[in-house]
Short mmCIF file of C-alpha atoms in Angstrom, two decimals:
data_model
loop_
_atom_site.label_atom_id
_atom_site.label_comp_id
_atom_site.label_asym_id
_atom_site.label_seq_id
_atom_site.Cartn_x
_atom_site.Cartn_y
_atom_site.Cartn_z
CA MET H 100 -0.37 0.10 0.10
CA GLU H 101 2.25 2.59 -1.52
CA GLY H 102 1.12 6.25 0.07
CA GLN H 103 -0.32 5.23 3.03
CA PRO H 104 2.95 6.01 6.28
CA VAL H 105 0.05 4.48 8.64
CA GLY H 106 -2.49 1.49 8.40
CA PRO H 107 -4.65 0.50 6.17
CA GLU H 108 -6.68 2.76 3.55
CA PRO H 109 -9.09 4.98 4.94
CA PRO H 110 -13.17 3.75 4.43
CA PRO H 111 -14.35 4.90 1.01
CA ARG H 112 -16.25 8.33 1.24
CA GLY H 113 -19.63 7.54 0.42
CA THR H 114 -20.45 10.07 3.25
CA ARG H 115 -18.81 12.10 5.88
CA PHE H 116 -18.18 9.30 8.84
CA GLY H 117 -17.38 7.10 5.58
CA SER H 118 -20.34 4.24 5.21
CA PRO H 119 -22.95 5.68 2.85
CA LEU H 120 -25.78 7.37 4.16
CA VAL H 121 -29.43 4.97 4.19
CA LEU H 122 -32.36 6.59 4.74
CA SER H 123 -34.72 3.89 6.15
CA ARG H 124 -32.55 3.98 8.79
CA VAL H 125 -32.22 7.97 9.23
CA HIS H 126 -34.42 9.06 11.79
CA TRP H 127 -36.57 12.82 11.30
CA VAL H 128 -37.87 15.04 14.57
CA ARG H 129 -39.13 18.08 14.40
CA PRO H 130 -38.02 20.91 15.78
CA LYS H 131 -39.39 22.21 19.24
CA MET H 132 -35.82 24.20 20.80
CA VAL H 133 -33.85 26.97 20.04
CA VAL H 134 -30.70 26.98 21.55
CA GLU H 135 -27.63 29.59 20.33
CA VAL H 136 -24.21 28.15 20.50
CA SER H 137 -20.98 29.32 18.67
CA TYR H 138 -18.66 27.37 16.79
CA VAL H 139 -15.85 27.68 14.78
CA GLU H 140 -16.56 26.80 11.22
CA TRP H 141 -19.78 25.27 9.05
CA THR H 142 -18.07 23.30 6.83
CA PRO H 143 -18.68 22.77 2.85
CA ASP H 144 -21.23 19.62 3.88
CA GLY H 145 -23.51 21.22 6.84
CA LEU H 146 -21.72 20.25 9.42
CA LEU H 147 -20.69 22.56 11.63
CA ARG H 148 -17.42 21.73 13.57
CA HIS H 149 -15.81 22.66 17.67
CA VAL H 150 -19.56 23.96 19.22
CA VAL H 151 -20.22 25.02 22.22
CA TYR H 152 -23.44 25.35 23.57
CA LEU H 153 -24.34 29.11 25.56
CA ASP H 154 -28.05 29.23 26.49
CA GLU H 155 -30.97 28.37 25.78
CA ARG H 156 -33.16 30.64 23.56
CA GLU H 157 -37.28 30.48 25.05
CA ASP H 158 -38.00 34.56 22.84
CA LYS H 159 -38.26 32.96 19.79
CA LEU H 160 -40.28 29.49 18.13
CA ALA H 161 -37.86 26.66 16.39
CA THR H 162 -40.07 28.30 13.30
CA GLU H 163 -38.58 31.17 12.60
CA VAL H 164 -34.84 30.76 12.88
CA GLN H 165 -32.97 30.60 9.93
CA ARG H 166 -29.58 30.02 8.90
CA ASN H 167 -27.13 33.14 10.27
CA PRO H 168 -25.41 34.12 6.20
CA PRO H 169 -21.86 34.11 6.67
CA HIS H 170 -19.67 36.86 7.73
CA ALA H 171 -15.88 38.36 5.98
CA SER H 172 -13.00 36.71 7.41
CA GLY H 173 -11.06 39.81 9.37
CA ARG H 174 -7.61 37.69 8.22
#
């Protein structure tokens, strides 16, 4: 296995976690609670990195929440 200095080859990338997504095993839920979090990054595949729970938001309904637009980097 040339090019793989440590361990076996990585699993195929059917999903972010390596195995294909099986929709029959997905459990969908309705949003009922709104929380405020901080995070380092929103990845291109829609996942948050390094999430920290800050507080529960009782002033908003789950149906009112929208994804914030990305902020321009100040670097």
